Short mmCIF file of N, CA and C in Angstrom, two decimals:
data_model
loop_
_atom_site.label_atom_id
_atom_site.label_comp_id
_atom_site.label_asym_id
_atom_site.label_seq_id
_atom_site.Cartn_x
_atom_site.Cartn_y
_atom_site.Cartn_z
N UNK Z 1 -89.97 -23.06 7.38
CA UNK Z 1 -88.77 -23.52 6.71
C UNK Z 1 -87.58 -23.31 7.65
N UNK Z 2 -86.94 -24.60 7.63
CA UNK Z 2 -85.45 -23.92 8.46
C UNK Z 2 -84.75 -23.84 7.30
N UNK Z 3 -84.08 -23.05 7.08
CA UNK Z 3 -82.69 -22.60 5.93
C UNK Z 3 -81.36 -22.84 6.93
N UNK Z 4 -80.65 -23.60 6.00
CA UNK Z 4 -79.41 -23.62 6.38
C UNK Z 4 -78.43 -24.77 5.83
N UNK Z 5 -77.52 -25.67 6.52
CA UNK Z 5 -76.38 -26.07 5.82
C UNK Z 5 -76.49 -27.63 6.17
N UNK Z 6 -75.14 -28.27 6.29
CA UNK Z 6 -75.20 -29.52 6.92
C UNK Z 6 -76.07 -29.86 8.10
N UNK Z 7 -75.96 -28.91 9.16
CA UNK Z 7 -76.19 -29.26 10.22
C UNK Z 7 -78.40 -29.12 10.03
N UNK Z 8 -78.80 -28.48 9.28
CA UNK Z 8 -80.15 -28.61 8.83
C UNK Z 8 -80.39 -30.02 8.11
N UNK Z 9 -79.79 -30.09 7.15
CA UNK Z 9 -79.88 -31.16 6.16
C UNK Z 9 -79.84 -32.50 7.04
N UNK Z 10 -78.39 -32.44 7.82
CA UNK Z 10 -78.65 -33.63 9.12
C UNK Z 10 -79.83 -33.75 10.38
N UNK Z 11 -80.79 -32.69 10.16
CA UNK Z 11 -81.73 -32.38 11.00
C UNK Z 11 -83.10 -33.48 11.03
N UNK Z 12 -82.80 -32.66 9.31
CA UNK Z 12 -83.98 -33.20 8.63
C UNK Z 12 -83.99 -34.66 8.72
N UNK Z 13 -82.66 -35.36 8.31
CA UNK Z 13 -82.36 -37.30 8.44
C UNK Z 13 -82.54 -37.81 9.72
N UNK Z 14 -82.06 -37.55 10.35
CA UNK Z 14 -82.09 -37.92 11.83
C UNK Z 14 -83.47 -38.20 12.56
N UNK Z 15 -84.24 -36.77 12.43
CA UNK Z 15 -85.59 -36.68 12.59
C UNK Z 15 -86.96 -36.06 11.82
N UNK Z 16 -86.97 -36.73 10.81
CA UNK Z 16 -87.99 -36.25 9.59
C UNK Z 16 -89.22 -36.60 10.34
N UNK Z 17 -89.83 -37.03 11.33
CA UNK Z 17 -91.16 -37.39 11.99
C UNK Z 17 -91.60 -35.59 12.78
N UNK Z 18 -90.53 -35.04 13.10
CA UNK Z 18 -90.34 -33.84 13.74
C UNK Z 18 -91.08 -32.91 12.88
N UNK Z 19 -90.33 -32.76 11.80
CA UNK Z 19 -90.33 -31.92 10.56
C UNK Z 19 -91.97 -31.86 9.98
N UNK Z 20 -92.28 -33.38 9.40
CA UNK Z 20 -93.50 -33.74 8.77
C UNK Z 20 -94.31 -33.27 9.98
N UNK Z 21 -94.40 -33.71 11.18
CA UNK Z 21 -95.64 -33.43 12.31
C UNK Z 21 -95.88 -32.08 12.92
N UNK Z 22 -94.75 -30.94 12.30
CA UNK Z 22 -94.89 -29.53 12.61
C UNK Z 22 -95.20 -28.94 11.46
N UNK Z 23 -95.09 -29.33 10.22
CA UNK Z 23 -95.09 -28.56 9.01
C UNK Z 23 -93.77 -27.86 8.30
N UNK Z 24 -93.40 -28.53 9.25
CA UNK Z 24 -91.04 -28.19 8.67
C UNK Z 24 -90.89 -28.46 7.54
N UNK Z 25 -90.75 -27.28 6.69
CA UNK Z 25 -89.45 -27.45 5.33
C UNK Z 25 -88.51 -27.67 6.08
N UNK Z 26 -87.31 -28.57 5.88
CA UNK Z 26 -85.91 -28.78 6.47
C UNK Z 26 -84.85 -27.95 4.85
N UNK Z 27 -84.53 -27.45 4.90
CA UNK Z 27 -83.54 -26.85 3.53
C UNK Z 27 -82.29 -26.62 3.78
N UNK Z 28 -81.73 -27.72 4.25
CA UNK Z 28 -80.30 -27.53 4.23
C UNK Z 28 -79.54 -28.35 3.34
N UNK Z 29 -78.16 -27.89 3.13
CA UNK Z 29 -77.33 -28.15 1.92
C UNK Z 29 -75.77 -28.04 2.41
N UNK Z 30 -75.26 -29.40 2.75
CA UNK Z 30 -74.10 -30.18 3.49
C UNK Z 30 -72.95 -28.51 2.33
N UNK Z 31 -72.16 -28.15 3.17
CA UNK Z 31 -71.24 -27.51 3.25
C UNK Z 31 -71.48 -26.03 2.46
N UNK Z 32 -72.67 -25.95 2.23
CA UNK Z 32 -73.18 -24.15 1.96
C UNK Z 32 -72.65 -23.28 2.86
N UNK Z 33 -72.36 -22.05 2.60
CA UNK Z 33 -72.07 -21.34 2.70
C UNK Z 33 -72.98 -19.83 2.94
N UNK Z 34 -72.92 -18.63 3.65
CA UNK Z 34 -74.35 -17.84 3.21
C UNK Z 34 -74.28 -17.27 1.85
N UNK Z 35 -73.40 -16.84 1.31
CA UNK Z 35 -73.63 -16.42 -0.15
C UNK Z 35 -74.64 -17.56 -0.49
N UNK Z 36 -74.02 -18.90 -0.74
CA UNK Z 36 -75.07 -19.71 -1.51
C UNK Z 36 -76.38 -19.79 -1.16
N UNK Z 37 -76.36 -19.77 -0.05
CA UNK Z 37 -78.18 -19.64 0.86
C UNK Z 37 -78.62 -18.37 0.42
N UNK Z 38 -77.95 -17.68 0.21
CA UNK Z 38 -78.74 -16.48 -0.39
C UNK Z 38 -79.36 -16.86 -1.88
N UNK Z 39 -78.51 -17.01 -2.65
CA UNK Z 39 -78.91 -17.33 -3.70
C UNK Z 39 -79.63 -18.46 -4.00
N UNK Z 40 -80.24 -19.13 -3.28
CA UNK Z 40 -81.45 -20.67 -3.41
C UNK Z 40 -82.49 -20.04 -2.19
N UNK Z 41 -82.28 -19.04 -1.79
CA UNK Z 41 -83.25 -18.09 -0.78
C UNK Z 41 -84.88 -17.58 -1.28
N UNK Z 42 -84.33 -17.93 -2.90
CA UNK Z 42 -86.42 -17.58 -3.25
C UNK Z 42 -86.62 -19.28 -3.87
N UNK Z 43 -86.40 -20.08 -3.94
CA UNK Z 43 -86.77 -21.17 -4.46
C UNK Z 43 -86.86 -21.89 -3.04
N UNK Z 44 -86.05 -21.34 -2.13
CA UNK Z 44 -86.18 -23.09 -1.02
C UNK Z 44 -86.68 -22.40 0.16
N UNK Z 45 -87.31 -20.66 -0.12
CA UNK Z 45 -88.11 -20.22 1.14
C UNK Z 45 -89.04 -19.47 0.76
N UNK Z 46 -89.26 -18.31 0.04
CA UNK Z 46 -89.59 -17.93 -0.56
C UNK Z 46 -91.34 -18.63 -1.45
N UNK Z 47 -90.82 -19.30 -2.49
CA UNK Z 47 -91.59 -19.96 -3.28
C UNK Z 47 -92.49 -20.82 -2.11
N UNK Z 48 -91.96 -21.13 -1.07
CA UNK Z 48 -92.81 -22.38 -0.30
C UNK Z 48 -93.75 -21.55 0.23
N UNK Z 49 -93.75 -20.24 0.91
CA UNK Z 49 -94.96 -19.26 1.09
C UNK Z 49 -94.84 -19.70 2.72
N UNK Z 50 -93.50 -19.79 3.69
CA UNK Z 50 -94.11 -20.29 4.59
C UNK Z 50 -94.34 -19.34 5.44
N UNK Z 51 -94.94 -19.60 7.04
CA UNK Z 51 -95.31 -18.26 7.95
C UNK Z 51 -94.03 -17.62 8.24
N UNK Z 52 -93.17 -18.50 8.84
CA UNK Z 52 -91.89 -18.74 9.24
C UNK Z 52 -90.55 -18.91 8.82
N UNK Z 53 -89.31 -18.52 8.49
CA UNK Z 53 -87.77 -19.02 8.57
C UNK Z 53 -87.11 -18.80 9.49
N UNK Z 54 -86.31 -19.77 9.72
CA UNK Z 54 -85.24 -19.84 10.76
C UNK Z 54 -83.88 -20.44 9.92
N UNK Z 55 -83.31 -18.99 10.05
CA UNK Z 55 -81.98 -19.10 9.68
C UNK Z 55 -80.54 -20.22 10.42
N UNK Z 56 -80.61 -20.90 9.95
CA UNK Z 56 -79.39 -21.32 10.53
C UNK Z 56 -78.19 -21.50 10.11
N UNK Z 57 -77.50 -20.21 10.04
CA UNK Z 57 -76.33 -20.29 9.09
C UNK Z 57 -75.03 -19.29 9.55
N UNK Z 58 -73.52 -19.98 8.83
CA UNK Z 58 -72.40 -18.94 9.16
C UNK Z 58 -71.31 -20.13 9.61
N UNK Z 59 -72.13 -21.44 10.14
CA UNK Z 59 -70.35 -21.75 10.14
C UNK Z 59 -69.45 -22.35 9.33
N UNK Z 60 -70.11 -22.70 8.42
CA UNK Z 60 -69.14 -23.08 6.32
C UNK Z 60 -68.56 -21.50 6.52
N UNK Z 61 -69.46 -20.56 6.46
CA UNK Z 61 -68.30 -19.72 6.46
C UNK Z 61 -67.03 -19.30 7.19
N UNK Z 62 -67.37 -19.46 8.36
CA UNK Z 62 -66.08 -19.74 9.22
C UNK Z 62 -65.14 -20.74 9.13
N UNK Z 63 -65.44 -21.38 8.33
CA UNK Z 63 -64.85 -22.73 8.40
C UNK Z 63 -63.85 -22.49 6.57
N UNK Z 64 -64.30 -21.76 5.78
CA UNK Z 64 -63.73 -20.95 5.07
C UNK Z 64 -63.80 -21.90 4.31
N UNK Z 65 -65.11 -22.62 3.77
CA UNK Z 65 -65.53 -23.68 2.59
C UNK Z 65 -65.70 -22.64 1.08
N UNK Z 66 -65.93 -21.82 1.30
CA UNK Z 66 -65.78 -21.25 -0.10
C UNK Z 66 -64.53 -19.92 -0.11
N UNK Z 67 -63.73 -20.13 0.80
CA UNK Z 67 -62.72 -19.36 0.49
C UNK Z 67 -62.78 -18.05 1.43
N UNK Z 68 -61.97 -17.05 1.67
CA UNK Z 68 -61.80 -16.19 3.23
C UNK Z 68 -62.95 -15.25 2.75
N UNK Z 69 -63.46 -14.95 3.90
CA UNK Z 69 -64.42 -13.79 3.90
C UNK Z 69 -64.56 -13.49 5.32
N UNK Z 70 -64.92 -11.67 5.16
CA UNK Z 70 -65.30 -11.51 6.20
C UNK Z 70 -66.61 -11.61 7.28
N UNK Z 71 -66.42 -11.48 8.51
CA UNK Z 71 -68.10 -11.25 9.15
C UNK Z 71 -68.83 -10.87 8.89
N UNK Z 72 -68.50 -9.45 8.46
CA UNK Z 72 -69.21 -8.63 8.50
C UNK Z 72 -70.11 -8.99 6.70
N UNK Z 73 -69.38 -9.52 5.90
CA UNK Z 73 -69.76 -10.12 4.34
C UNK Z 73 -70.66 -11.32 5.05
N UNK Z 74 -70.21 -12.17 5.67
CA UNK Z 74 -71.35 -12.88 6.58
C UNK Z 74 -72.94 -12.81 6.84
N UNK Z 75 -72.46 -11.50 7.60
CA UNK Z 75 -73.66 -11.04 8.37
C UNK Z 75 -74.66 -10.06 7.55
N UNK Z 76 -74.26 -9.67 6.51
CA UNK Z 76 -74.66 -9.09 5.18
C UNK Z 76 -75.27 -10.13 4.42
N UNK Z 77 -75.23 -11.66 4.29
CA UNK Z 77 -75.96 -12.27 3.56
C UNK Z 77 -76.81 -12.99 4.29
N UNK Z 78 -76.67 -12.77 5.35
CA UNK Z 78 -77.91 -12.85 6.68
C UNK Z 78 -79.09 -12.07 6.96
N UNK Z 79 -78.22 -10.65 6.29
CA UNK Z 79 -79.09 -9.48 6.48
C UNK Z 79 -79.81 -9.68 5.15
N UNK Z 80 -79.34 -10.10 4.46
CA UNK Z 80 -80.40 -9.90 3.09
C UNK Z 80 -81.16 -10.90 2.56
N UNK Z 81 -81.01 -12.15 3.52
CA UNK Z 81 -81.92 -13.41 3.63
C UNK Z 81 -83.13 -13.09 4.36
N UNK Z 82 -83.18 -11.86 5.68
CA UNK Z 82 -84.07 -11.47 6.27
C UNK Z 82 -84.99 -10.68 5.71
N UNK Z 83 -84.06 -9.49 4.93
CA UNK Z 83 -85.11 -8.26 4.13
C UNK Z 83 -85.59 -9.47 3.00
N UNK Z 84 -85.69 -10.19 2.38
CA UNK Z 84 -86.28 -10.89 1.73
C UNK Z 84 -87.42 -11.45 2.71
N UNK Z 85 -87.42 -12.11 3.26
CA UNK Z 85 -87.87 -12.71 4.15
C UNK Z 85 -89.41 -11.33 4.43
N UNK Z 86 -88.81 -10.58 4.75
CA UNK Z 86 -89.58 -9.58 5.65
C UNK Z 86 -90.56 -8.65 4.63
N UNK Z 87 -89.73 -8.81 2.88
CA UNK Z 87 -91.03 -8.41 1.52
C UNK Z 87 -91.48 -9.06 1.41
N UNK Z 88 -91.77 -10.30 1.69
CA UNK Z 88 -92.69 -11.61 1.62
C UNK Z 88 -93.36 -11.66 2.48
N UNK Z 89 -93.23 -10.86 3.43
CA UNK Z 89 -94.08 -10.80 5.08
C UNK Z 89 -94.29 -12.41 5.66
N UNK Z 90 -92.83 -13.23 5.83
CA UNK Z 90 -92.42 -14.16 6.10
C UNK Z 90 -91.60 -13.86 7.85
N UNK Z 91 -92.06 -14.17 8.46
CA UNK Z 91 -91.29 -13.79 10.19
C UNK Z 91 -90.15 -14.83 9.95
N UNK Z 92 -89.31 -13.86 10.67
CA UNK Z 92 -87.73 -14.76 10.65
C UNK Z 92 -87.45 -14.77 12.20
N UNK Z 93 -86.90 -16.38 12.17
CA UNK Z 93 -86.23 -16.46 13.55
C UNK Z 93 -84.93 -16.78 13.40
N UNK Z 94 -83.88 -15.80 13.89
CA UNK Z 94 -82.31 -15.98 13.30
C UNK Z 94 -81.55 -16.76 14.70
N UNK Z 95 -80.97 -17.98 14.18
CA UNK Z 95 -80.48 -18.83 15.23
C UNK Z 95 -78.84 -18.48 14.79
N UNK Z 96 -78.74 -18.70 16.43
CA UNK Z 96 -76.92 -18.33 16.50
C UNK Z 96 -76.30 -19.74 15.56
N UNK Z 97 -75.28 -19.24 15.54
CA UNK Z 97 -74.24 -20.42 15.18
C UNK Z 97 -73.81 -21.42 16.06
N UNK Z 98 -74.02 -22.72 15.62
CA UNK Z 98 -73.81 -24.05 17.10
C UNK Z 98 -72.45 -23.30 17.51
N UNK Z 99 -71.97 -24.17 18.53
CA UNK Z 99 -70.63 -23.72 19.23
C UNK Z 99 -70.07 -25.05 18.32
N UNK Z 100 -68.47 -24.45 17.99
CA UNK Z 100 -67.50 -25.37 17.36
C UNK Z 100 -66.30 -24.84 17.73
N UNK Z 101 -65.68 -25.53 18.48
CA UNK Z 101 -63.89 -25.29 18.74
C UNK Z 101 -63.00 -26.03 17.76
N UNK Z 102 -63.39 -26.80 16.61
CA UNK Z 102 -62.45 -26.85 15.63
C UNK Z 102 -63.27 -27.42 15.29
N UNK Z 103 -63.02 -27.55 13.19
CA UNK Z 103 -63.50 -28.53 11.83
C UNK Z 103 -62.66 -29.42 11.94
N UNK Z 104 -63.13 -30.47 11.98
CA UNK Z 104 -62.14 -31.82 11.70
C UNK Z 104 -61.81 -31.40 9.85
N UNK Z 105 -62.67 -30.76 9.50
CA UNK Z 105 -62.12 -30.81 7.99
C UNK Z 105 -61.43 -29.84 7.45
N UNK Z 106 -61.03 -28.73 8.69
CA UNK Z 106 -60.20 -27.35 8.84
C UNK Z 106 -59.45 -27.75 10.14
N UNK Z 107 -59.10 -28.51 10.20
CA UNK Z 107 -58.12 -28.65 11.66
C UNK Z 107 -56.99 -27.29 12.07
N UNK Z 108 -56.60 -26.72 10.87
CA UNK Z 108 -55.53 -25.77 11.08
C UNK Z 108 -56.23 -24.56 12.12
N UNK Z 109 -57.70 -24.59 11.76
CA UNK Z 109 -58.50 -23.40 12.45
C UNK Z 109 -58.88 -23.82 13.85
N UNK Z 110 -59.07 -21.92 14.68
CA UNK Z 110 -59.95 -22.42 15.77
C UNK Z 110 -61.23 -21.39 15.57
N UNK Z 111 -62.41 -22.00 15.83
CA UNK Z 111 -63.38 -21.25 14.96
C UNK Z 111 -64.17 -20.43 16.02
N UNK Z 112 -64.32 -20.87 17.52
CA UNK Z 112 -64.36 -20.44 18.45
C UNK Z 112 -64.85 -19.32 18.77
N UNK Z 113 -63.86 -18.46 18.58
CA UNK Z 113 -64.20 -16.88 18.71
C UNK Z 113 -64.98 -16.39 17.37
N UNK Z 114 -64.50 -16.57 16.65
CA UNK Z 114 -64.97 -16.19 14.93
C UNK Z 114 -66.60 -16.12 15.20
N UNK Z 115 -66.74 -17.65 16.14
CA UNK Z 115 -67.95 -18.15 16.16
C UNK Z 115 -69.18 -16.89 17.24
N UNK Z 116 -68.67 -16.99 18.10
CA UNK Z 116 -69.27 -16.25 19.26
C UNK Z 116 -69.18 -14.54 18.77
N UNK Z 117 -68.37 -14.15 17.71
CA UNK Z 117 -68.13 -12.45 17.61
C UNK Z 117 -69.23 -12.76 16.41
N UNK Z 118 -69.39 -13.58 15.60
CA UNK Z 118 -70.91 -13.12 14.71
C UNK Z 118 -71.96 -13.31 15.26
N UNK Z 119 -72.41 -14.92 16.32
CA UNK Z 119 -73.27 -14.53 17.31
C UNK Z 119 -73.57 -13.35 17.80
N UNK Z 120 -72.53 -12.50 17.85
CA UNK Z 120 -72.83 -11.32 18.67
C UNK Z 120 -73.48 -10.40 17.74
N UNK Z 121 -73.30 -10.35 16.72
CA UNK Z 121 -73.78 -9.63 15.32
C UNK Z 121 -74.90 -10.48 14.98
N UNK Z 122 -75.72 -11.12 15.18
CA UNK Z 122 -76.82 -12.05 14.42
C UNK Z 122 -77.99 -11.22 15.84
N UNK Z 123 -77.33 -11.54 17.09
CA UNK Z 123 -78.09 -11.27 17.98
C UNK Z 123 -78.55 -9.62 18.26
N UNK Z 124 -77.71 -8.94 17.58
CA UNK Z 124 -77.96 -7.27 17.83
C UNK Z 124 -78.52 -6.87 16.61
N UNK Z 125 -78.27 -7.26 15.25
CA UNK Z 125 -79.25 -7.53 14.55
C UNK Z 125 -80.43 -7.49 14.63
N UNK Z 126 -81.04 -9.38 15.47
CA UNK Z 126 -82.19 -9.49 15.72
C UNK Z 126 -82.77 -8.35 16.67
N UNK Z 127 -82.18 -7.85 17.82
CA UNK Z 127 -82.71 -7.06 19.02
C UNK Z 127 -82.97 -5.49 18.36
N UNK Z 128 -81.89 -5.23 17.64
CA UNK Z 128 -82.39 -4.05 16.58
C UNK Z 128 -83.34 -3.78 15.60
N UNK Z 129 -84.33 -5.09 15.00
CA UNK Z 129 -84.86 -5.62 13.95
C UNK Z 129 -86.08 -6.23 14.21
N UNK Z 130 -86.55 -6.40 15.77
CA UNK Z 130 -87.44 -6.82 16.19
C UNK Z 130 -87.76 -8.31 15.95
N UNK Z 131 -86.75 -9.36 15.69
CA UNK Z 131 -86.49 -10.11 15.06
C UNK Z 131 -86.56 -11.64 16.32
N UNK Z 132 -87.08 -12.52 16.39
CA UNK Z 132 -86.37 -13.49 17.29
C UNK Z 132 -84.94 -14.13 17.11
N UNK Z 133 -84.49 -14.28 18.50
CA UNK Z 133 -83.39 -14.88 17.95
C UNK Z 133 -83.18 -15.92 19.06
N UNK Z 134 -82.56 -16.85 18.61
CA UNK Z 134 -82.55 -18.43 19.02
C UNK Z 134 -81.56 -19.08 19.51
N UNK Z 135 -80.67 -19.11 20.87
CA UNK Z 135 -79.59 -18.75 20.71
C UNK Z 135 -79.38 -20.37 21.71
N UNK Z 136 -78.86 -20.68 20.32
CA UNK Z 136 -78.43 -22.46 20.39
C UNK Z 136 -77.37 -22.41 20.85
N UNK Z 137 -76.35 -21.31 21.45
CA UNK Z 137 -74.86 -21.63 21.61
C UNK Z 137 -74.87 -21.84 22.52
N UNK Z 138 -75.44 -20.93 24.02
CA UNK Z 138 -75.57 -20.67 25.04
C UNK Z 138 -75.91 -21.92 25.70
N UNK Z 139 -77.22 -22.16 25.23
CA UNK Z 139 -77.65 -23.93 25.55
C UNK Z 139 -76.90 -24.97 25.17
N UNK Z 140 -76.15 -25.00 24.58
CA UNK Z 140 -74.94 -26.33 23.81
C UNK Z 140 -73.25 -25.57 24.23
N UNK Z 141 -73.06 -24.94 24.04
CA UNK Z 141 -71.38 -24.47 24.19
C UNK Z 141 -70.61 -25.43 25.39
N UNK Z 142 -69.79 -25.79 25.46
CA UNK Z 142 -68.77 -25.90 26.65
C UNK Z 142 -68.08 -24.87 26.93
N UNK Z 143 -67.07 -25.22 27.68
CA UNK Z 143 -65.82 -24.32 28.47
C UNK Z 143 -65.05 -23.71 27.74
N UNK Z 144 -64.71 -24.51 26.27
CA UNK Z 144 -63.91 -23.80 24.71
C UNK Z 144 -64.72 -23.60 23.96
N UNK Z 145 -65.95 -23.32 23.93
CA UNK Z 145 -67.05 -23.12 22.88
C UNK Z 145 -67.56 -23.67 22.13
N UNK Z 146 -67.03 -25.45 22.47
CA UNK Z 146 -67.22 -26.20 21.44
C UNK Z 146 -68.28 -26.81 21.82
N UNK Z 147 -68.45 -28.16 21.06
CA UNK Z 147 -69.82 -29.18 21.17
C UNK Z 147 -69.04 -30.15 22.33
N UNK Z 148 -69.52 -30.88 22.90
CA UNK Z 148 -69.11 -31.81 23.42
C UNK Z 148 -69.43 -32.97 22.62
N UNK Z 149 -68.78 -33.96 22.87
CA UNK Z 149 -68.74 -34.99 21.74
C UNK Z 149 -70.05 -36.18 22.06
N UNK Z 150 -70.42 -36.02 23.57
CA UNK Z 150 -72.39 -36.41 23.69
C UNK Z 150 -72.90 -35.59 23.14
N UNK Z 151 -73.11 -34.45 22.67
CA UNK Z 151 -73.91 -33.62 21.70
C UNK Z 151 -73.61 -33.78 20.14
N UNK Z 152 -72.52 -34.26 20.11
CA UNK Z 152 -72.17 -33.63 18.54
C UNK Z 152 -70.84 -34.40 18.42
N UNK Z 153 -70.96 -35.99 17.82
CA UNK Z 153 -69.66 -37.05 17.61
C UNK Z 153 -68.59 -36.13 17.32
N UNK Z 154 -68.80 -35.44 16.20
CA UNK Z 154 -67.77 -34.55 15.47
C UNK Z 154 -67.35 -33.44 15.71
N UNK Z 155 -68.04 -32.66 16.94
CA UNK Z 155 -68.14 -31.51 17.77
C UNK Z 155 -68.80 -30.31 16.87
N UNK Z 156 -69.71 -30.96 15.31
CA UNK Z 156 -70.36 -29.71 14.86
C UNK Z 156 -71.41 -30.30 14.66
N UNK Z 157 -71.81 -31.36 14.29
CA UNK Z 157 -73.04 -31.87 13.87
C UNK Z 157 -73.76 -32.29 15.26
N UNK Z 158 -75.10 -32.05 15.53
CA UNK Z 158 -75.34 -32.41 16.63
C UNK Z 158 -75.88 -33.70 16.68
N UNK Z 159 -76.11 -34.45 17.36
CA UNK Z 159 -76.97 -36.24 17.44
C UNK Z 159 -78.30 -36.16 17.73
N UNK Z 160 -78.66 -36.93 17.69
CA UNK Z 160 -80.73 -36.63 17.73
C UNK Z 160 -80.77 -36.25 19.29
N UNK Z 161 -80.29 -36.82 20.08
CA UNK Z 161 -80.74 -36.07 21.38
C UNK Z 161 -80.20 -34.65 21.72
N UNK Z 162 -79.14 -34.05 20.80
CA UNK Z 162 -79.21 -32.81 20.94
C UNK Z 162 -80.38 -32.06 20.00
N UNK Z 163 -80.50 -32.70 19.09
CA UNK Z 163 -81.45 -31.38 17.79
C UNK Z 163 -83.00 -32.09 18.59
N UNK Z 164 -83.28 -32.64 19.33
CA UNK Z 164 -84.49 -33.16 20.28
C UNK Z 164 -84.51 -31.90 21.28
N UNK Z 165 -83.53 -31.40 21.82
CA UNK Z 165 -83.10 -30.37 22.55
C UNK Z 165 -83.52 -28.76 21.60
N UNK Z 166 -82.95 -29.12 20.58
CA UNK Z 166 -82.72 -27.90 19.48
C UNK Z 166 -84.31 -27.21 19.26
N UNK Z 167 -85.32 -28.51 18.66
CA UNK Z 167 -86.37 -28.72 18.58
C UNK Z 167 -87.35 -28.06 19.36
N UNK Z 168 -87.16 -28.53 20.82
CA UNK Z 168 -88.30 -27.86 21.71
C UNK Z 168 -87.73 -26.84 21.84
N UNK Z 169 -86.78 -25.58 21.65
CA UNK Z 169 -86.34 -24.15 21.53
C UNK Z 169 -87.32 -23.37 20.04
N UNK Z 170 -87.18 -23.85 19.29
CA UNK Z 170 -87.33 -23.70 17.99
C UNK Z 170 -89.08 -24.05 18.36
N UNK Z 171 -89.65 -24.82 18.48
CA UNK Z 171 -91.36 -24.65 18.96
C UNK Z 171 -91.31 -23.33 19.33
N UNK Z 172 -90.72 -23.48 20.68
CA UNK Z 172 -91.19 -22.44 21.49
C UNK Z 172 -90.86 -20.76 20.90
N UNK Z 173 -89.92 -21.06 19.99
CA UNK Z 173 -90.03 -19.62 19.12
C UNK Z 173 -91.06 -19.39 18.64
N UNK Z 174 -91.58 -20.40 17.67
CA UNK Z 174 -92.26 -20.09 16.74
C UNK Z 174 -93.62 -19.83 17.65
N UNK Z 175 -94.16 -20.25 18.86
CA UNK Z 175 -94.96 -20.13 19.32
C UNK Z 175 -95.05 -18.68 19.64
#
């Protein structure tokens, strides 16, 4: 199962041949948030019984779609998507947050740093937790942390030849 938000949900449309020919749940849900992924966390991962989740989640919250919160409240509903994950004896692979230097639908923000300081918390997490972690920023970021607009029209959503990119990372985890 991948868990996560728009940028899953657009995963899944783009390339559902991917998904079906690996055994991919795609479970994402256009402008979620992690509170809400927590709470659809035993019906859309859980219940499916799979070997695997890969988290992909945190930037609705940065992007402050359900209103201000902190990282660290963030990284707490990350953490408790995993201990679920981990009583189900479900292996989790926790993927960073894409790189985004602004929401076209938060223009006032720069999400940037926000972005890269919970990366930094998802990733010490995983290294503390024995956990994989998947770190999509590093491979996609530019010079401001953002998407480039050949990766990602909108600089958050990525285009099939980036999540084609995304894809063979995400194998090679699970492998």
């Amino acid at each position: 199962v991948i868990m996560g938000d728009s940028i899953t949900d657009f995963w899944l449309k783009y390339d559902k041949p991917f998904f079906d020919r690996n055994g991919i749940a795609g479970r994402g849900i256009s402008g979620q948030v992690t509170s809400q992924m927590l709470v659809r966390f035993r019906d859309d991962v859980i219940a499916l019984k799979p070997k695997y989740v890969a988290i992909l989640a945190g930037t609705n919250d940065i992007a402050l779609n359900n209103g201000p919160i902190t990282l660290d409240h963030v990284m707490g509903n990350i953490i408790s998507m995993c201990e679920l994950a981990k009583a189900h004896r479900i292996k989790v692979i926790l993927c960073s947050v894409l790189p985004a230097s602004k929401y076209k639908w938060r223009p006032e923000l720069t999400p940037a740093e926000d972005i890269k300081a919970l990366n930094a918390m998802i990733e010490e997490y995983a290294a503390k937790n024995r956990i994989t972690y998947l770190d999509f920023w590093t491979m996609l970021a530019n010079g401001e942390g953002g998407l480039d607009s050949d990766k990602a029209p909108d600089g958050v959503h990525p285009n099939l030849a980036t999540y084609k990119i995304m894809e063979e990372e995400l194998l090679k985890a699970i492998r």
